[in-house]
PDB file of C-alpha atoms in Angstrom:
ATOM      1  CA  UNK A1224    -106.809 102.958 175.101  1.00  0.00           C
ATOM      2  CA  UNK A1225    -107.011 102.542 171.392  1.00  0.00           C
ATOM      3  CA  UNK A1226    -103.919 103.248 169.305  1.00  0.00           C
ATOM      4  CA  UNK A1227    -105.576 106.341 167.797  1.00  0.00           C
ATOM      5  CA  UNK A1228    -106.380 107.735 171.267  1.00  0.00           C
ATOM      6  CA  UNK A1229    -102.830 107.083 172.473  1.00  0.00           C
ATOM      7  CA  UNK A1230    -101.441 108.804 169.375  1.00  0.00           C
ATOM      8  CA  UNK A1231    -103.561 111.846 170.198  1.00  0.00           C
ATOM      9  CA  UNK A1232    -102.402 111.808 173.838  1.00  0.00           C
ATOM     10  CA  UNK A1233     -98.740 111.423 172.896  1.00  0.00           C
ATOM     11  CA  UNK A1234     -98.962 114.255 170.355  1.00  0.00           C
ATOM     12  CA  UNK A1235    -100.514 116.473 173.045  1.00  0.00           C
ATOM     13  CA  UNK A1236     -97.787 115.463 175.518  1.00  0.00           C
ATOM     14  CA  UNK A1237     -95.140 116.378 172.941  1.00  0.00           C
ATOM     15  CA  UNK A1238     -96.795 119.752 172.335  1.00  0.00           C
ATOM     16  CA  UNK A1239     -96.624 120.388 176.096  1.00  0.00           C
ATOM     17  CA  UNK A1240     -92.919 119.492 176.188  1.00  0.00           C
ATOM     18  CA  UNK A1241     -93.082 115.996 177.652  1.00  0.00           C
ATOM     19  CA  UNK A1242     -90.603 113.364 176.467  1.00  0.00           C
ATOM     20  CA  UNK A1243     -91.981 110.267 178.168  1.00  0.00           C
ATOM     21  CA  UNK A1244     -95.210 108.370 178.719  1.00  0.00           C
ATOM     22  CA  UNK A1245     -96.246 105.602 181.082  1.00  0.00           C
ATOM     23  CA  UNK A1246     -98.880 103.510 179.337  1.00  0.00           C
ATOM     24  CA  UNK A1247    -101.036 100.694 180.679  1.00  0.00           C
ATOM     25  CA  UNK A1248    -100.289  97.464 178.809  1.00  0.00           C
ATOM     26  CA  UNK A1249    -103.361  95.251 178.705  1.00  0.00           C
ATOM     27  CA  UNK A1250    -103.871  91.810 177.131  1.00  0.00           C
ATOM     28  CA  UNK A1251    -107.065  92.838 175.351  1.00  0.00           C
ATOM     29  CA  UNK A1252    -105.024  95.216 173.155  1.00  0.00           C
ATOM     30  CA  UNK A1253    -102.063  94.451 170.888  1.00  0.00           C
ATOM     31  CA  UNK A1254     -99.652  96.498 172.984  1.00  0.00           C
ATOM     32  CA  UNK A1255     -96.580  95.571 170.936  1.00  0.00           C
ATOM     33  CA  UNK A1256     -98.167  96.851 167.721  1.00  0.00           C
ATOM     34  CA  UNK A1257     -99.445  99.941 169.541  1.00  0.00           C
ATOM     35  CA  UNK A1258     -95.928 100.721 170.726  1.00  0.00           C
ATOM     36  CA  UNK A1259     -94.497 100.245 167.246  1.00  0.00           C
ATOM     37  CA  UNK A1260     -97.000 102.802 165.934  1.00  0.00           C
ATOM     38  CA  UNK A1261     -96.367 105.250 168.787  1.00  0.00           C
ATOM     39  CA  UNK A1262     -92.588 105.020 168.434  1.00  0.00           C
ATOM     40  CA  UNK A1263     -93.013 106.198 164.853  1.00  0.00           C
ATOM     41  CA  UNK A1264     -94.592 109.532 165.870  1.00  0.00           C
ATOM     42  CA  UNK A1265     -92.146 110.654 168.564  1.00  0.00           C
ATOM     43  CA  UNK A1266     -88.591 111.999 168.510  1.00  0.00           C
ATOM     44  CA  UNK A1267     -85.756 109.561 169.189  1.00  0.00           C
ATOM     45  CA  UNK A1268     -85.285 110.836 172.753  1.00  0.00           C
ATOM     46  CA  UNK A1269     -88.891 110.043 173.769  1.00  0.00           C
ATOM     47  CA  UNK A1270     -89.242 107.192 176.308  1.00  0.00           C
ATOM     48  CA  UNK A1271     -92.102 104.767 176.951  1.00  0.00           C
ATOM     49  CA  UNK A1272     -92.789 102.875 180.160  1.00  0.00           C
ATOM     50  CA  UNK A1273     -95.150  99.888 180.041  1.00  0.00           C
ATOM     51  CA  UNK A1274     -97.241  99.204 183.139  1.00  0.00           C
ATOM     52  CA  UNK A1275     -98.427  95.594 182.946  1.00  0.00           C
ATOM     53  CA  UNK A1276     -99.872  95.207 186.461  1.00  0.00           C
ATOM     54  CA  UNK A1277     -98.901  91.521 186.300  1.00  0.00           C
ATOM     55  CA  UNK A1278    -100.940  90.775 183.157  1.00  0.00           C
ATOM     56  CA  UNK A1279     -98.104  88.835 181.469  1.00  0.00           C
ATOM     57  CA  UNK A1280     -98.813  86.170 184.131  1.00  0.00           C
ATOM     58  CA  UNK A1281     -95.486  84.302 184.246  1.00  0.00           C
ATOM     59  CA  UNK A1282     -91.882  84.419 183.043  1.00  0.00           C
ATOM     60  CA  UNK A1283     -92.520  81.926 180.235  1.00  0.00           C
ATOM     61  CA  UNK A1284     -95.092  84.261 178.723  1.00  0.00           C
ATOM     62  CA  UNK A1285     -93.309  87.494 179.628  1.00  0.00           C
ATOM     63  CA  UNK A1286     -89.769  86.788 178.363  1.00  0.00           C
ATOM     64  CA  UNK A1287     -90.540  86.556 174.629  1.00  0.00           C
ATOM     65  CA  UNK A1288     -93.062  89.375 174.870  1.00  0.00           C
ATOM     66  CA  UNK A1289     -90.601  91.743 176.555  1.00  0.00           C
ATOM     67  CA  UNK A1290     -87.860  90.695 174.142  1.00  0.00           C
ATOM     68  CA  UNK A1291     -90.173  91.859 171.356  1.00  0.00           C
ATOM     69  CA  UNK A1292     -90.723  95.172 173.128  1.00  0.00           C
ATOM     70  CA  UNK A1293     -86.951  95.636 173.437  1.00  0.00           C
ATOM     71  CA  UNK A1294     -86.904  96.133 169.670  1.00  0.00           C
ATOM     72  CA  UNK A1295     -89.298  99.105 169.847  1.00  0.00           C
ATOM     73  CA  UNK A1296     -87.398 102.411 169.775  1.00  0.00           C
ATOM     74  CA  UNK A1297     -87.904 104.344 172.983  1.00  0.00           C
ATOM     75  CA  UNK A1298     -89.067 101.458 175.198  1.00  0.00           C
ATOM     76  CA  UNK A1299     -87.559 102.236 178.559  1.00  0.00           C
ATOM     77  CA  UNK A1300     -88.983  99.863 181.159  1.00  0.00           C
ATOM     78  CA  UNK A1301     -91.659  97.363 182.085  1.00  0.00           C
ATOM     79  CA  UNK A1302     -93.450  97.874 185.386  1.00  0.00           C
ATOM     80  CA  UNK A1303     -94.704  94.746 187.159  1.00  0.00           C
ATOM     81  CA  UNK A1304     -94.767  92.533 184.043  1.00  0.00           C
ATOM     82  CA  UNK A1305     -95.724  89.454 186.084  1.00  0.00           C
ATOM     83  CA  UNK A1306     -97.239  89.157 189.577  1.00  0.00           C
ATOM     84  CA  UNK A1307     -94.625  90.557 191.930  1.00  0.00           C
ATOM     85  CA  UNK A1308     -94.912  87.661 194.371  1.00  0.00           C
ATOM     86  CA  UNK A1309     -93.416  85.307 191.766  1.00  0.00           C
ATOM     87  CA  UNK A1310     -89.817  85.820 192.867  1.00  0.00           C
ATOM     88  CA  UNK A1311     -88.310  82.951 190.847  1.00  0.00           C
ATOM     89  CA  UNK A1312     -90.157  84.109 187.746  1.00  0.00           C
ATOM     90  CA  UNK A1313     -89.119  87.713 188.354  1.00  0.00           C
ATOM     91  CA  UNK A1314     -85.459  86.740 188.694  1.00  0.00           C
ATOM     92  CA  UNK A1315     -85.611  84.671 185.494  1.00  0.00           C
ATOM     93  CA  UNK A1316     -87.339  87.500 183.679  1.00  0.00           C
ATOM     94  CA  UNK A1317     -84.746  89.998 184.851  1.00  0.00           C
ATOM     95  CA  UNK A1318     -81.910  87.760 183.613  1.00  0.00           C
ATOM     96  CA  UNK A1319     -83.445  86.994 180.230  1.00  0.00           C
ATOM     97  CA  UNK A1320     -84.533  90.420 179.007  1.00  0.00           C
ATOM     98  CA  UNK A1321     -82.637  93.633 178.426  1.00  0.00           C
ATOM     99  CA  UNK A1322     -85.679  95.775 179.173  1.00  0.00           C
ATOM    100  CA  UNK A1323     -85.490  97.480 182.571  1.00  0.00           C
ATOM    101  CA  UNK A1324     -87.915  96.081 185.162  1.00  0.00           C
ATOM    102  CA  UNK A1325     -89.556  98.206 187.876  1.00  0.00           C
ATOM    103  CA  UNK A1326     -91.540  96.786 190.787  1.00  0.00           C
ATOM    104  CA  UNK A1327     -93.648  98.397 193.466  1.00  0.00           C
ATOM    105  CA  UNK A1328     -91.477  98.730 196.546  1.00  0.00           C
ATOM    106  CA  UNK A1329     -92.242  96.121 199.200  1.00  0.00           C
ATOM    107  CA  UNK A1330     -93.578  93.274 197.051  1.00  0.00           C
ATOM    108  CA  UNK A1331     -91.675  91.051 197.312  1.00  0.00           C
ATOM    109  CA  UNK A1332     -90.097  92.316 200.537  1.00  0.00           C
ATOM    110  CA  UNK A1333     -87.203  94.639 199.741  1.00  0.00           C
ATOM    111  CA  UNK A1334     -84.631  92.221 201.136  1.00  0.00           C
ATOM    112  CA  UNK A1335     -85.900  89.486 198.809  1.00  0.00           C
ATOM    113  CA  UNK A1336     -86.075  91.797 195.791  1.00  0.00           C
ATOM    114  CA  UNK A1337     -82.457  92.809 196.289  1.00  0.00           C
ATOM    115  CA  UNK A1338     -81.101  89.357 197.154  1.00  0.00           C
ATOM    116  CA  UNK A1339     -82.847  87.662 194.219  1.00  0.00           C
ATOM    117  CA  UNK A1340     -82.139  90.574 191.811  1.00  0.00           C
ATOM    118  CA  UNK A1341     -85.677  90.735 190.444  1.00  0.00           C
ATOM    119  CA  UNK A1342     -85.686  94.341 189.222  1.00  0.00           C
ATOM    120  CA  UNK A1343     -83.730  97.391 188.137  1.00  0.00           C
ATOM    121  CA  UNK A1344     -85.696  99.943 190.175  1.00  0.00           C
ATOM    122  CA  UNK A1345     -88.800 100.694 192.172  1.00  0.00           C
ATOM    123  CA  UNK A1346     -92.130 102.466 192.157  1.00  0.00           C
ATOM    124  CA  UNK A1347     -92.337 104.041 195.604  1.00  0.00           C
ATOM    125  CA  UNK A1348     -95.356 105.440 197.404  1.00  0.00           C
ATOM    126  CA  UNK A1349     -97.104 106.211 200.644  1.00  0.00           C
ATOM    127  CA  UNK A1350     -96.882 109.115 203.035  1.00  0.00           C
ATOM    128  CA  UNK A1351     -93.919 111.475 203.381  1.00  0.00           C
ATOM    129  CA  UNK A1352     -92.065 109.308 205.895  1.00  0.00           C
ATOM    130  CA  UNK A1353     -92.505 106.149 203.813  1.00  0.00           C
ATOM    131  CA  UNK A1354     -91.384 107.954 200.658  1.00  0.00           C
ATOM    132  CA  UNK A1355     -88.253 109.230 202.363  1.00  0.00           C
ATOM    133  CA  UNK A1356     -87.411 105.793 203.789  1.00  0.00           C
ATOM    134  CA  UNK A1357     -88.031 103.961 200.515  1.00  0.00           C
ATOM    135  CA  UNK A1358     -86.145 106.552 198.468  1.00  0.00           C
ATOM    136  CA  UNK A1359     -83.177 106.481 200.841  1.00  0.00           C
ATOM    137  CA  UNK A1360     -82.876 102.705 200.712  1.00  0.00           C
ATOM    138  CA  UNK A1361     -83.341 102.545 196.941  1.00  0.00           C
ATOM    139  CA  UNK A1362     -80.653 105.206 196.488  1.00  0.00           C
ATOM    140  CA  UNK A1363     -78.325 103.397 198.899  1.00  0.00           C
ATOM    141  CA  UNK A1364     -78.489 100.200 196.814  1.00  0.00           C
ATOM    142  CA  UNK A1365     -78.231 102.154 193.540  1.00  0.00           C
ATOM    143  CA  UNK A1366     -81.751 101.379 192.319  1.00  0.00           C
ATOM    144  CA  UNK A1367     -83.604 104.240 190.617  1.00  0.00           C
ATOM    145  CA  UNK A1368     -87.153 104.955 191.720  1.00  0.00           C
ATOM    146  CA  UNK A1369     -90.173 106.956 190.754  1.00  0.00           C
TER     147      UNK A1369
END
């Protein structure tokens, strides 16, 4: 969305009592500048999550970009900044940025994600049984999930 539209949405969210927003980060918008503007209209305890859906392409592109986002007040996490199948890139990204990284549970396989330390937490989904199984494992290995 445009910065003006996001400002309107965030103001409405604040009026309704919300203190966080998950926003789609897309390469055809200047997301970093948008976040700088948005951080200026929210209280200090407001949190932003950036959902990239892999659009940062690779660790070489993503590391400096996420390091820039780290400087934005209220930036909480980056969801799927690069394609989740890029395990080596994900591990490098996780080591080189202080921004929390969330991945969709199961890609890469959970064993690989944990062994290679590619993320800080998970986006879980599916039916009730899958949610319970994914949540239980994520909690067991001390990884937050949503």
